[in-house]
């Protein structure tokens, strides 16, 4: 029962604002330890504060859980279409499933950014990309979907860690199969040449046909090589863009932490300024009262001097 209470209390931490997470986590860990549940206290203490992007997905799952259903359904459809495409069929269904998944992710990203805005967190491009990456991961894998559904993420998810996308998902059509010489029969069979035997013209015609098939095979190979080269270039560009996105995201995290530190310092300075203003106001009031007392004392002194009879 105590363990269940500790787990439930730890779960509540993920509903808090990011800036409240650490203090609430540490206080909960101390309370559990005081109550004698050292194991639960250690589990709670080990929880990491989610970045704002993961926090937005957590809040989306907790407050708008049913809105995740279209994404998860689109993910199941996309995984099934991917398997069919890898078997050499269903390219059109794969493109349709990929489009449905992208649209579901886009709608949830907008909802997550609205939640961020309501909480006063800036919706940067890096945050948008990291929210989208986590949602794509949820669509790509049932394991990632479970992590997202529970609303307890402590980090963003990377789609590449939960599944890969086949070539067709990038809009490429399946490569045509190379035709080999002699596979496509003509109107006449191989032995249907002239009855008078093989003539020089016949031999030249046969050589020309073989050459034509060879040219077609070579052209097909060239086309495949070109497709592979375009694919390799696209993958390299994607990987480079992913590296840049991760670098930008890391820089955004550092900038956010720096801004949070500055905000805390500003709050502290404002509190100290408030205390200084209160102290100054009290000093001004005390000085005013002291002036009034001095004025009364001077008046009383004059009155006392006036009451002294002259010495004749």
PDB file of C-alpha atoms in Angstrom:
ATOM      1  CA  UNK A   1       0.000   0.000   0.000  1.00  0.00           C
ATOM      2  CA  UNK A   2       2.847   2.361   0.876  1.00  0.00           C
ATOM      3  CA  UNK A   3       4.601   1.530  -2.402  1.00  0.00           C
ATOM      4  CA  UNK A   4       1.426   2.255  -4.347  1.00  0.00           C
ATOM      5  CA  UNK A   5       1.073   5.619  -2.587  1.00  0.00           C
ATOM      6  CA  UNK A   6       4.699   6.477  -3.441  1.00  0.00           C
ATOM      7  CA  UNK A   7       4.202   5.568  -7.096  1.00  0.00           C
ATOM      8  CA  UNK A   8       1.004   7.588  -7.331  1.00  0.00           C
ATOM      9  CA  UNK A   9       2.629  10.582  -5.653  1.00  0.00           C
ATOM     10  CA  UNK A  10       5.550  10.366  -8.070  1.00  0.00           C
ATOM     11  CA  UNK A  11       3.103  10.287 -10.934  1.00  0.00           C
ATOM     12  CA  UNK A  12       1.589  13.579  -9.768  1.00  0.00           C
ATOM     13  CA  UNK A  13       4.940  15.294 -10.244  1.00  0.00           C
ATOM     14  CA  UNK A  14       4.540  15.035 -14.021  1.00  0.00           C
ATOM     15  CA  UNK A  15       1.422  17.167 -13.847  1.00  0.00           C
ATOM     16  CA  UNK A  16       3.326  20.090 -12.336  1.00  0.00           C
ATOM     17  CA  UNK A  17       4.920  22.965 -14.219  1.00  0.00           C
ATOM     18  CA  UNK A  18       8.574  22.272 -15.142  1.00  0.00           C
ATOM     19  CA  UNK A  19       9.888  24.959 -12.787  1.00  0.00           C
ATOM     20  CA  UNK A  20       8.033  23.347  -9.866  1.00  0.00           C
ATOM     21  CA  UNK A  21       9.182  19.783 -10.552  1.00  0.00           C
ATOM     22  CA  UNK A  22      12.539  19.644  -8.737  1.00  0.00           C
ATOM     23  CA  UNK A  23      11.397  21.273  -5.496  1.00  0.00           C
ATOM     24  CA  UNK A  24       8.251  19.124  -5.351  1.00  0.00           C
ATOM     25  CA  UNK A  25      10.250  15.965  -6.158  1.00  0.00           C
ATOM     26  CA  UNK A  26      12.803  16.620  -3.427  1.00  0.00           C
ATOM     27  CA  UNK A  27      10.103  17.433  -0.869  1.00  0.00           C
ATOM     28  CA  UNK A  28       8.217  14.229  -1.747  1.00  0.00           C
ATOM     29  CA  UNK A  29      11.416  12.163  -1.485  1.00  0.00           C
ATOM     30  CA  UNK A  30      12.133  13.641   1.962  1.00  0.00           C
ATOM     31  CA  UNK A  31       8.577  12.955   3.131  1.00  0.00           C
ATOM     32  CA  UNK A  32       8.677   9.341   1.923  1.00  0.00           C
ATOM     33  CA  UNK A  33      12.011   8.853   3.656  1.00  0.00           C
ATOM     34  CA  UNK A  34      10.641  10.281   6.918  1.00  0.00           C
ATOM     35  CA  UNK A  35       7.715   7.888   6.640  1.00  0.00           C
ATOM     36  CA  UNK A  36      10.149   4.967   6.378  1.00  0.00           C
ATOM     37  CA  UNK A  37       9.707   4.166   2.665  1.00  0.00           C
ATOM     38  CA  UNK A  38      13.338   4.539   1.584  1.00  0.00           C
ATOM     39  CA  UNK A  39      12.794   2.560  -1.617  1.00  0.00           C
ATOM     40  CA  UNK A  40      10.001   4.817  -2.857  1.00  0.00           C
ATOM     41  CA  UNK A  41      12.014   7.864  -1.786  1.00  0.00           C
ATOM     42  CA  UNK A  42      14.963   6.692  -3.908  1.00  0.00           C
ATOM     43  CA  UNK A  43      12.702   6.085  -6.920  1.00  0.00           C
ATOM     44  CA  UNK A  44      11.176   9.543  -6.614  1.00  0.00           C
ATOM     45  CA  UNK A  45      14.550  11.216  -6.091  1.00  0.00           C
ATOM     46  CA  UNK A  46      15.854   9.589  -9.304  1.00  0.00           C
ATOM     47  CA  UNK A  47      13.087  11.130 -11.440  1.00  0.00           C
ATOM     48  CA  UNK A  48      14.418  13.681 -13.934  1.00  0.00           C
ATOM     49  CA  UNK A  49      12.671  16.943 -14.686  1.00  0.00           C
ATOM     50  CA  UNK A  50      11.206  16.763 -18.215  1.00  0.00           C
ATOM     51  CA  UNK A  51      12.276  19.406 -20.739  1.00  0.00           C
ATOM     52  CA  UNK A  52       9.449  21.718 -21.764  1.00  0.00           C
ATOM     53  CA  UNK A  53       8.913  19.769 -25.002  1.00  0.00           C
ATOM     54  CA  UNK A  54       8.428  16.453 -23.153  1.00  0.00           C
ATOM     55  CA  UNK A  55       6.363  18.259 -20.499  1.00  0.00           C
ATOM     56  CA  UNK A  56       4.022  19.529 -23.226  1.00  0.00           C
ATOM     57  CA  UNK A  57       3.499  15.960 -24.509  1.00  0.00           C
ATOM     58  CA  UNK A  58       2.929  14.741 -20.933  1.00  0.00           C
ATOM     59  CA  UNK A  59       0.318  17.428 -20.360  1.00  0.00           C
ATOM     60  CA  UNK A  60      -1.289  16.618 -23.707  1.00  0.00           C
ATOM     61  CA  UNK A  61      -1.591  12.956 -22.680  1.00  0.00           C
ATOM     62  CA  UNK A  62      -2.958  13.833 -19.240  1.00  0.00           C
ATOM     63  CA  UNK A  63      -5.436  16.518 -20.225  1.00  0.00           C
ATOM     64  CA  UNK A  64      -6.367  15.510 -23.774  1.00  0.00           C
ATOM     65  CA  UNK A  65      -5.739  11.765 -23.739  1.00  0.00           C
ATOM     66  CA  UNK A  66      -8.476  10.869 -26.267  1.00  0.00           C
ATOM     67  CA  UNK A  67      -6.824  13.239 -28.763  1.00  0.00           C
ATOM     68  CA  UNK A  68      -3.932  10.761 -29.010  1.00  0.00           C
ATOM     69  CA  UNK A  69      -6.181   8.026 -30.407  1.00  0.00           C
ATOM     70  CA  UNK A  70      -6.066   9.191 -34.071  1.00  0.00           C
ATOM     71  CA  UNK A  71      -2.256   9.353 -33.919  1.00  0.00           C
ATOM     72  CA  UNK A  72      -1.917   5.863 -32.461  1.00  0.00           C
ATOM     73  CA  UNK A  73      -4.379   4.484 -35.012  1.00  0.00           C
ATOM     74  CA  UNK A  74      -2.466   6.192 -37.811  1.00  0.00           C
ATOM     75  CA  UNK A  75       0.736   4.681 -36.423  1.00  0.00           C
ATOM     76  CA  UNK A  76      -0.722   1.163 -36.521  1.00  0.00           C
ATOM     77  CA  UNK A  77      -1.883   1.744 -40.083  1.00  0.00           C
ATOM     78  CA  UNK A  78       1.528   3.064 -41.089  1.00  0.00           C
ATOM     79  CA  UNK A  79       3.362   0.099 -39.559  1.00  0.00           C
ATOM     80  CA  UNK A  80       1.092  -2.341 -41.401  1.00  0.00           C
ATOM     81  CA  UNK A  81       1.535  -0.444 -44.672  1.00  0.00           C
ATOM     82  CA  UNK A  82       5.310  -0.415 -44.145  1.00  0.00           C
ATOM     83  CA  UNK A  83       5.416  -4.191 -43.802  1.00  0.00           C
ATOM     84  CA  UNK A  84       3.331  -4.558 -46.948  1.00  0.00           C
ATOM     85  CA  UNK A  85       5.620  -2.175 -48.841  1.00  0.00           C
ATOM     86  CA  UNK A  86       8.692  -4.118 -47.742  1.00  0.00           C
ATOM     87  CA  UNK A  87       7.039  -7.175 -49.272  1.00  0.00           C
ATOM     88  CA  UNK A  88       6.768  -5.287 -52.565  1.00  0.00           C
ATOM     89  CA  UNK A  89       3.112  -4.274 -52.511  1.00  0.00           C
ATOM     90  CA  UNK A  90       0.836  -1.514 -51.272  1.00  0.00           C
ATOM     91  CA  UNK A  91       2.936   1.541 -52.170  1.00  0.00           C
ATOM     92  CA  UNK A  92      -0.176   3.706 -52.541  1.00  0.00           C
ATOM     93  CA  UNK A  93      -1.469   2.635 -49.130  1.00  0.00           C
ATOM     94  CA  UNK A  94       1.935   3.436 -47.609  1.00  0.00           C
ATOM     95  CA  UNK A  95       1.840   6.972 -48.976  1.00  0.00           C
ATOM     96  CA  UNK A  96      -1.728   7.452 -47.721  1.00  0.00           C
ATOM     97  CA  UNK A  97      -0.849   6.055 -44.288  1.00  0.00           C
ATOM     98  CA  UNK A  98       2.242   8.278 -44.048  1.00  0.00           C
ATOM     99  CA  UNK A  99       0.130  11.327 -44.926  1.00  0.00           C
ATOM    100  CA  UNK A 100      -2.464  10.434 -42.266  1.00  0.00           C
ATOM    101  CA  UNK A 101       0.290  10.037 -39.672  1.00  0.00           C
ATOM    102  CA  UNK A 102       1.842  13.396 -40.561  1.00  0.00           C
ATOM    103  CA  UNK A 103      -1.535  15.132 -40.317  1.00  0.00           C
ATOM    104  CA  UNK A 104      -2.220  13.552 -36.904  1.00  0.00           C
ATOM    105  CA  UNK A 105       1.189  14.664 -35.639  1.00  0.00           C
ATOM    106  CA  UNK A 106       0.678  18.197 -36.965  1.00  0.00           C
ATOM    107  CA  UNK A 107      -2.642  18.557 -35.140  1.00  0.00           C
ATOM    108  CA  UNK A 108      -1.193  17.343 -31.849  1.00  0.00           C
ATOM    109  CA  UNK A 109       1.850  19.601 -32.209  1.00  0.00           C
ATOM    110  CA  UNK A 110      -0.478  22.600 -32.506  1.00  0.00           C
ATOM    111  CA  UNK A 111      -2.350  21.479 -29.382  1.00  0.00           C
ATOM    112  CA  UNK A 112       0.911  20.988 -27.441  1.00  0.00           C
ATOM    113  CA  UNK A 113       2.179  24.422 -28.447  1.00  0.00           C
ATOM    114  CA  UNK A 114      -1.079  25.963 -27.249  1.00  0.00           C
ATOM    115  CA  UNK A 115      -0.545  24.298 -23.863  1.00  0.00           C
ATOM    116  CA  UNK A 116       2.985  25.698 -23.763  1.00  0.00           C
ATOM    117  CA  UNK A 117       1.699  29.170 -24.549  1.00  0.00           C
ATOM    118  CA  UNK A 118      -0.931  28.951 -21.814  1.00  0.00           C
ATOM    119  CA  UNK A 119       1.823  28.049 -19.330  1.00  0.00           C
ATOM    120  CA  UNK A 120       3.986  30.980 -20.440  1.00  0.00           C
ATOM    121  CA  UNK A 121       6.680  28.954 -22.198  1.00  0.00           C
ATOM    122  CA  UNK A 122       7.967  30.146 -25.599  1.00  0.00           C
ATOM    123  CA  UNK A 123       7.079  27.857 -28.511  1.00  0.00           C
ATOM    124  CA  UNK A 124      10.402  27.895 -30.365  1.00  0.00           C
ATOM    125  CA  UNK A 125      11.103  26.000 -33.578  1.00  0.00           C
ATOM    126  CA  UNK A 126      13.389  23.648 -31.632  1.00  0.00           C
ATOM    127  CA  UNK A 127      10.605  22.884 -29.156  1.00  0.00           C
ATOM    128  CA  UNK A 128       8.160  22.314 -32.006  1.00  0.00           C
ATOM    129  CA  UNK A 129      10.578  19.888 -33.696  1.00  0.00           C
ATOM    130  CA  UNK A 130      11.182  17.935 -30.486  1.00  0.00           C
ATOM    131  CA  UNK A 131       7.461  17.628 -29.749  1.00  0.00           C
ATOM    132  CA  UNK A 132       6.905  16.414 -33.316  1.00  0.00           C
ATOM    133  CA  UNK A 133       9.770  13.898 -33.019  1.00  0.00           C
ATOM    134  CA  UNK A 134       8.277  12.429 -29.832  1.00  0.00           C
ATOM    135  CA  UNK A 135       4.856  12.085 -31.460  1.00  0.00           C
ATOM    136  CA  UNK A 136       6.368  10.471 -34.580  1.00  0.00           C
ATOM    137  CA  UNK A 137       8.118   7.994 -32.273  1.00  0.00           C
ATOM    138  CA  UNK A 138       4.781   7.194 -30.607  1.00  0.00           C
ATOM    139  CA  UNK A 139       3.324   6.425 -34.034  1.00  0.00           C
ATOM    140  CA  UNK A 140       6.341   4.333 -35.033  1.00  0.00           C
ATOM    141  CA  UNK A 141       6.377   1.945 -32.073  1.00  0.00           C
ATOM    142  CA  UNK A 142       3.880   0.466 -29.599  1.00  0.00           C
ATOM    143  CA  UNK A 143       6.550   0.799 -26.877  1.00  0.00           C
ATOM    144  CA  UNK A 144       6.940   4.527 -27.527  1.00  0.00           C
ATOM    145  CA  UNK A 145       3.153   4.868 -27.718  1.00  0.00           C
ATOM    146  CA  UNK A 146       2.866   3.425 -24.203  1.00  0.00           C
ATOM    147  CA  UNK A 147       5.473   5.864 -22.882  1.00  0.00           C
ATOM    148  CA  UNK A 148       3.584   8.792 -24.373  1.00  0.00           C
ATOM    149  CA  UNK A 149       0.155   7.531 -23.296  1.00  0.00           C
ATOM    150  CA  UNK A 150       1.146   7.395 -19.600  1.00  0.00           C
ATOM    151  CA  UNK A 151       2.324  11.035 -19.590  1.00  0.00           C
ATOM    152  CA  UNK A 152       5.510  10.333 -17.623  1.00  0.00           C
ATOM    153  CA  UNK A 153       8.206  11.279 -20.155  1.00  0.00           C
ATOM    154  CA  UNK A 154      11.448  12.603 -18.666  1.00  0.00           C
ATOM    155  CA  UNK A 155      13.066  13.168 -22.090  1.00  0.00           C
ATOM    156  CA  UNK A 156      12.128  13.578 -25.726  1.00  0.00           C
ATOM    157  CA  UNK A 157      11.811  10.483 -27.912  1.00  0.00           C
ATOM    158  CA  UNK A 158      13.683   9.965 -31.188  1.00  0.00           C
ATOM    159  CA  UNK A 159      11.745   8.190 -33.961  1.00  0.00           C
ATOM    160  CA  UNK A 160      14.968   6.596 -35.232  1.00  0.00           C
ATOM    161  CA  UNK A 161      15.219   4.683 -31.973  1.00  0.00           C
ATOM    162  CA  UNK A 162      11.863   2.978 -32.444  1.00  0.00           C
ATOM    163  CA  UNK A 163      11.657   2.131 -36.136  1.00  0.00           C
ATOM    164  CA  UNK A 164      12.782   2.984 -39.653  1.00  0.00           C
ATOM    165  CA  UNK A 165      10.927   4.208 -42.700  1.00  0.00           C
ATOM    166  CA  UNK A 166      11.295   2.422 -46.029  1.00  0.00           C
ATOM    167  CA  UNK A 167      12.242   4.154 -49.225  1.00  0.00           C
ATOM    168  CA  UNK A 168       8.647   4.369 -50.402  1.00  0.00           C
ATOM    169  CA  UNK A 169       7.792   6.595 -47.463  1.00  0.00           C
ATOM    170  CA  UNK A 170      10.036   9.257 -48.975  1.00  0.00           C
ATOM    171  CA  UNK A 171       7.926   9.243 -52.132  1.00  0.00           C
ATOM    172  CA  UNK A 172      10.134   6.910 -54.212  1.00  0.00           C
ATOM    173  CA  UNK A 173       8.403   4.403 -56.417  1.00  0.00           C
ATOM    174  CA  UNK A 174       9.620   0.799 -56.232  1.00  0.00           C
ATOM    175  CA  UNK A 175      12.577   0.301 -58.555  1.00  0.00           C
ATOM    176  CA  UNK A 176      11.650  -1.529 -61.764  1.00  0.00           C
ATOM    177  CA  UNK A 177      13.013  -5.028 -62.098  1.00  0.00           C
ATOM    178  CA  UNK A 178      15.705  -5.447 -64.732  1.00  0.00           C
ATOM    179  CA  UNK A 179      14.614  -7.486 -67.734  1.00  0.00           C
ATOM    180  CA  UNK A 180      17.027 -10.136 -68.863  1.00  0.00           C
ATOM    181  CA  UNK A 181      17.629 -11.017 -72.482  1.00  0.00           C
ATOM    182  CA  UNK A 182      15.192 -13.609 -73.779  1.00  0.00           C
ATOM    183  CA  UNK A 183      12.618 -13.128 -70.960  1.00  0.00           C
ATOM    184  CA  UNK A 184      10.117 -11.315 -73.192  1.00  0.00           C
ATOM    185  CA  UNK A 185       9.213 -13.551 -76.130  1.00  0.00           C
ATOM    186  CA  UNK A 186       8.538 -12.097 -79.550  1.00  0.00           C
ATOM    187  CA  UNK A 187       5.786 -13.082 -81.903  1.00  0.00           C
ATOM    188  CA  UNK A 188       7.881 -15.887 -83.216  1.00  0.00           C
ATOM    189  CA  UNK A 189       9.676 -18.515 -81.202  1.00  0.00           C
ATOM    190  CA  UNK A 190      13.399 -18.987 -80.967  1.00  0.00           C
ATOM    191  CA  UNK A 191      13.330 -21.634 -83.686  1.00  0.00           C
ATOM    192  CA  UNK A 192      10.936 -19.861 -86.035  1.00  0.00           C
ATOM    193  CA  UNK A 193      13.631 -18.388 -88.290  1.00  0.00           C
ATOM    194  CA  UNK A 194      13.577 -18.789 -92.057  1.00  0.00           C
ATOM    195  CA  UNK A 195      13.268 -22.389 -93.260  1.00  0.00           C
ATOM    196  CA  UNK A 196      16.290 -22.029 -95.525  1.00  0.00           C
ATOM    197  CA  UNK A 197      18.599 -21.941 -92.444  1.00  0.00           C
ATOM    198  CA  UNK A 198      20.461 -19.189 -90.749  1.00  0.00           C
ATOM    199  CA  UNK A 199      21.479 -16.451 -93.145  1.00  0.00           C
ATOM    200  CA  UNK A 200      23.931 -13.626 -92.548  1.00  0.00           C
ATOM    201  CA  UNK A 201      21.033 -11.219 -92.312  1.00  0.00           C
ATOM    202  CA  UNK A 202      19.405 -13.478 -89.758  1.00  0.00           C
ATOM    203  CA  UNK A 203      22.583 -13.585 -87.731  1.00  0.00           C
ATOM    204  CA  UNK A 204      22.851  -9.810 -87.820  1.00  0.00           C
ATOM    205  CA  UNK A 205      19.225  -9.480 -86.755  1.00  0.00           C
ATOM    206  CA  UNK A 206      19.817 -11.878 -83.859  1.00  0.00           C
ATOM    207  CA  UNK A 207      22.930 -10.003 -82.788  1.00  0.00           C
ATOM    208  CA  UNK A 208      21.006  -6.729 -82.961  1.00  0.00           C
ATOM    209  CA  UNK A 209      18.248  -8.137 -80.707  1.00  0.00           C
ATOM    210  CA  UNK A 210      20.768  -9.299 -78.126  1.00  0.00           C
ATOM    211  CA  UNK A 211      22.447  -5.910 -78.228  1.00  0.00           C
ATOM    212  CA  UNK A 212      19.107  -4.178 -77.697  1.00  0.00           C
ATOM    213  CA  UNK A 213      18.382  -6.298 -74.630  1.00  0.00           C
ATOM    214  CA  UNK A 214      21.848  -5.545 -73.287  1.00  0.00           C
ATOM    215  CA  UNK A 215      21.310  -1.836 -73.781  1.00  0.00           C
ATOM    216  CA  UNK A 216      18.022  -1.981 -71.934  1.00  0.00           C
ATOM    217  CA  UNK A 217      19.596  -3.905 -69.050  1.00  0.00           C
ATOM    218  CA  UNK A 218      22.435  -1.393 -68.890  1.00  0.00           C
ATOM    219  CA  UNK A 219      19.974   1.489 -68.882  1.00  0.00           C
ATOM    220  CA  UNK A 220      18.024  -0.175 -66.075  1.00  0.00           C
ATOM    221  CA  UNK A 221      21.198  -0.637 -64.058  1.00  0.00           C
ATOM    222  CA  UNK A 222      22.098   3.004 -64.632  1.00  0.00           C
ATOM    223  CA  UNK A 223      18.629   4.021 -63.464  1.00  0.00           C
ATOM    224  CA  UNK A 224      18.988   1.903 -60.335  1.00  0.00           C
ATOM    225  CA  UNK A 225      22.400   3.390 -59.639  1.00  0.00           C
ATOM    226  CA  UNK A 226      20.981   6.895 -60.037  1.00  0.00           C
ATOM    227  CA  UNK A 227      18.138   6.056 -57.648  1.00  0.00           C
ATOM    228  CA  UNK A 228      20.592   4.674 -55.114  1.00  0.00           C
ATOM    229  CA  UNK A 229      22.743   7.793 -55.424  1.00  0.00           C
ATOM    230  CA  UNK A 230      19.709  10.058 -54.913  1.00  0.00           C
ATOM    231  CA  UNK A 231      18.626   7.931 -51.962  1.00  0.00           C
ATOM    232  CA  UNK A 232      22.107   8.083 -50.402  1.00  0.00           C
ATOM    233  CA  UNK A 233      22.239  11.858 -50.878  1.00  0.00           C
ATOM    234  CA  UNK A 234      18.780  12.274 -49.339  1.00  0.00           C
ATOM    235  CA  UNK A 235      19.695  10.114 -46.333  1.00  0.00           C
ATOM    236  CA  UNK A 236      22.936  12.048 -45.840  1.00  0.00           C
ATOM    237  CA  UNK A 237      21.043  15.345 -46.012  1.00  0.00           C
ATOM    238  CA  UNK A 238      18.461  14.039 -43.548  1.00  0.00           C
ATOM    239  CA  UNK A 239      21.160  12.876 -41.106  1.00  0.00           C
ATOM    240  CA  UNK A 240      22.908  16.221 -41.385  1.00  0.00           C
ATOM    241  CA  UNK A 241      19.634  18.053 -40.759  1.00  0.00           C
ATOM    242  CA  UNK A 242      18.959  15.798 -37.768  1.00  0.00           C
ATOM    243  CA  UNK A 243      22.370  16.628 -36.300  1.00  0.00           C
ATOM    244  CA  UNK A 244      21.740  20.335 -36.781  1.00  0.00           C
ATOM    245  CA  UNK A 245      18.293  20.008 -35.222  1.00  0.00           C
ATOM    246  CA  UNK A 246      19.712  18.201 -32.192  1.00  0.00           C
ATOM    247  CA  UNK A 247      22.448  20.798 -31.811  1.00  0.00           C
ATOM    248  CA  UNK A 248      19.884  23.599 -32.046  1.00  0.00           C
ATOM    249  CA  UNK A 249      17.677  21.795 -29.537  1.00  0.00           C
ATOM    250  CA  UNK A 250      20.567  21.420 -27.096  1.00  0.00           C
ATOM    251  CA  UNK A 251      21.406  25.083 -27.512  1.00  0.00           C
ATOM    252  CA  UNK A 252      17.770  25.958 -26.897  1.00  0.00           C
ATOM    253  CA  UNK A 253      17.804  23.897 -23.684  1.00  0.00           C
ATOM    254  CA  UNK A 254      20.927  25.699 -22.489  1.00  0.00           C
ATOM    255  CA  UNK A 255      19.410  29.073 -23.376  1.00  0.00           C
ATOM    256  CA  UNK A 256      16.216  28.146 -21.532  1.00  0.00           C
ATOM    257  CA  UNK A 257      18.151  27.138 -18.438  1.00  0.00           C
ATOM    258  CA  UNK A 258      20.132  30.365 -18.591  1.00  0.00           C
ATOM    259  CA  UNK A 259      16.900  32.351 -18.920  1.00  0.00           C
ATOM    260  CA  UNK A 260      15.434  30.468 -15.956  1.00  0.00           C
ATOM    261  CA  UNK A 261      18.512  31.283 -13.856  1.00  0.00           C
ATOM    262  CA  UNK A 262      18.247  34.938 -14.837  1.00  0.00           C
ATOM    263  CA  UNK A 263      14.574  34.853 -13.984  1.00  0.00           C
ATOM    264  CA  UNK A 264      15.317  33.437 -10.550  1.00  0.00           C
ATOM    265  CA  UNK A 265      17.985  36.096  -9.976  1.00  0.00           C
ATOM    266  CA  UNK A 266      15.546  38.784 -11.102  1.00  0.00           C
ATOM    267  CA  UNK A 267      12.910  37.440  -8.730  1.00  0.00           C
ATOM    268  CA  UNK A 268      15.436  37.438  -5.889  1.00  0.00           C
ATOM    269  CA  UNK A 269      16.522  40.989  -6.729  1.00  0.00           C
ATOM    270  CA  UNK A 270      12.888  42.068  -6.829  1.00  0.00           C
ATOM    271  CA  UNK A 271      12.237  40.512  -3.432  1.00  0.00           C
ATOM    272  CA  UNK A 272      15.296  42.219  -1.975  1.00  0.00           C
ATOM    273  CA  UNK A 273      14.246  45.518  -3.548  1.00  0.00           C
ATOM    274  CA  UNK A 274      10.816  45.096  -2.000  1.00  0.00           C
ATOM    275  CA  UNK A 275      12.361  44.522   1.412  1.00  0.00           C
ATOM    276  CA  UNK A 276      14.605  47.567   0.914  1.00  0.00           C
ATOM    277  CA  UNK A 277      11.576  49.689  -0.025  1.00  0.00           C
ATOM    278  CA  UNK A 278       9.747  48.508   3.072  1.00  0.00           C
ATOM    279  CA  UNK A 279      12.764  49.303   5.252  1.00  0.00           C
ATOM    280  CA  UNK A 280      13.121  52.760   3.669  1.00  0.00           C
ATOM    281  CA  UNK A 281       9.429  53.498   4.175  1.00  0.00           C
ATOM    282  CA  UNK A 282       9.712  52.496   7.839  1.00  0.00           C
ATOM    283  CA  UNK A 283      12.792  54.704   8.238  1.00  0.00           C
ATOM    284  CA  UNK A 284      11.000  57.660   6.644  1.00  0.00           C
ATOM    285  CA  UNK A 285       8.056  57.178   8.970  1.00  0.00           C
ATOM    286  CA  UNK A 286      10.375  56.947  11.977  1.00  0.00           C
ATOM    287  CA  UNK A 287      12.184  60.123  10.905  1.00  0.00           C
ATOM    288  CA  UNK A 288       8.854  61.934  10.572  1.00  0.00           C
ATOM    289  CA  UNK A 289       7.833  60.859  14.044  1.00  0.00           C
ATOM    290  CA  UNK A 290      11.232  61.947  15.395  1.00  0.00           C
ATOM    291  CA  UNK A 291      10.786  65.393  13.818  1.00  0.00           C
ATOM    292  CA  UNK A 292       7.366  65.710  15.413  1.00  0.00           C
ATOM    293  CA  UNK A 293       8.787  64.770  18.811  1.00  0.00           C
ATOM    294  CA  UNK A 294      11.618  67.312  18.358  1.00  0.00           C
ATOM    295  CA  UNK A 295       9.085  70.011  17.460  1.00  0.00           C
ATOM    296  CA  UNK A 296       6.987  69.246  20.537  1.00  0.00           C
ATOM    297  CA  UNK A 297      10.092  69.228  22.748  1.00  0.00           C
ATOM    298  CA  UNK A 298      11.205  72.621  21.386  1.00  0.00           C
ATOM    299  CA  UNK A 299       7.722  74.076  21.998  1.00  0.00           C
ATOM    300  CA  UNK A 300       7.643  72.706  25.509  1.00  0.00           C
ATOM    301  CA  UNK A 301      11.094  74.188  26.123  1.00  0.00           C
ATOM    302  CA  UNK A 302       9.966  77.663  25.031  1.00  0.00           C
ATOM    303  CA  UNK A 303       6.867  77.414  27.173  1.00  0.00           C
ATOM    304  CA  UNK A 304       8.962  76.377  30.155  1.00  0.00           C
ATOM    305  CA  UNK A 305      11.328  79.288  29.619  1.00  0.00           C
ATOM    306  CA  UNK A 306       8.410  81.679  29.373  1.00  0.00           C
ATOM    307  CA  UNK A 307       7.088  80.497  32.736  1.00  0.00           C
ATOM    308  CA  UNK A 308      10.326  81.358  34.535  1.00  0.00           C
ATOM    309  CA  UNK A 309       9.787  84.764  36.340  1.00  0.00           C
ATOM    310  CA  UNK A 310      12.215  87.516  35.659  1.00  0.00           C
ATOM    311  CA  UNK A 311      14.922  88.015  38.321  1.00  0.00           C
ATOM    312  CA  UNK A 312      14.513  91.636  39.622  1.00  0.00           C
TER     313      UNK A 312
END
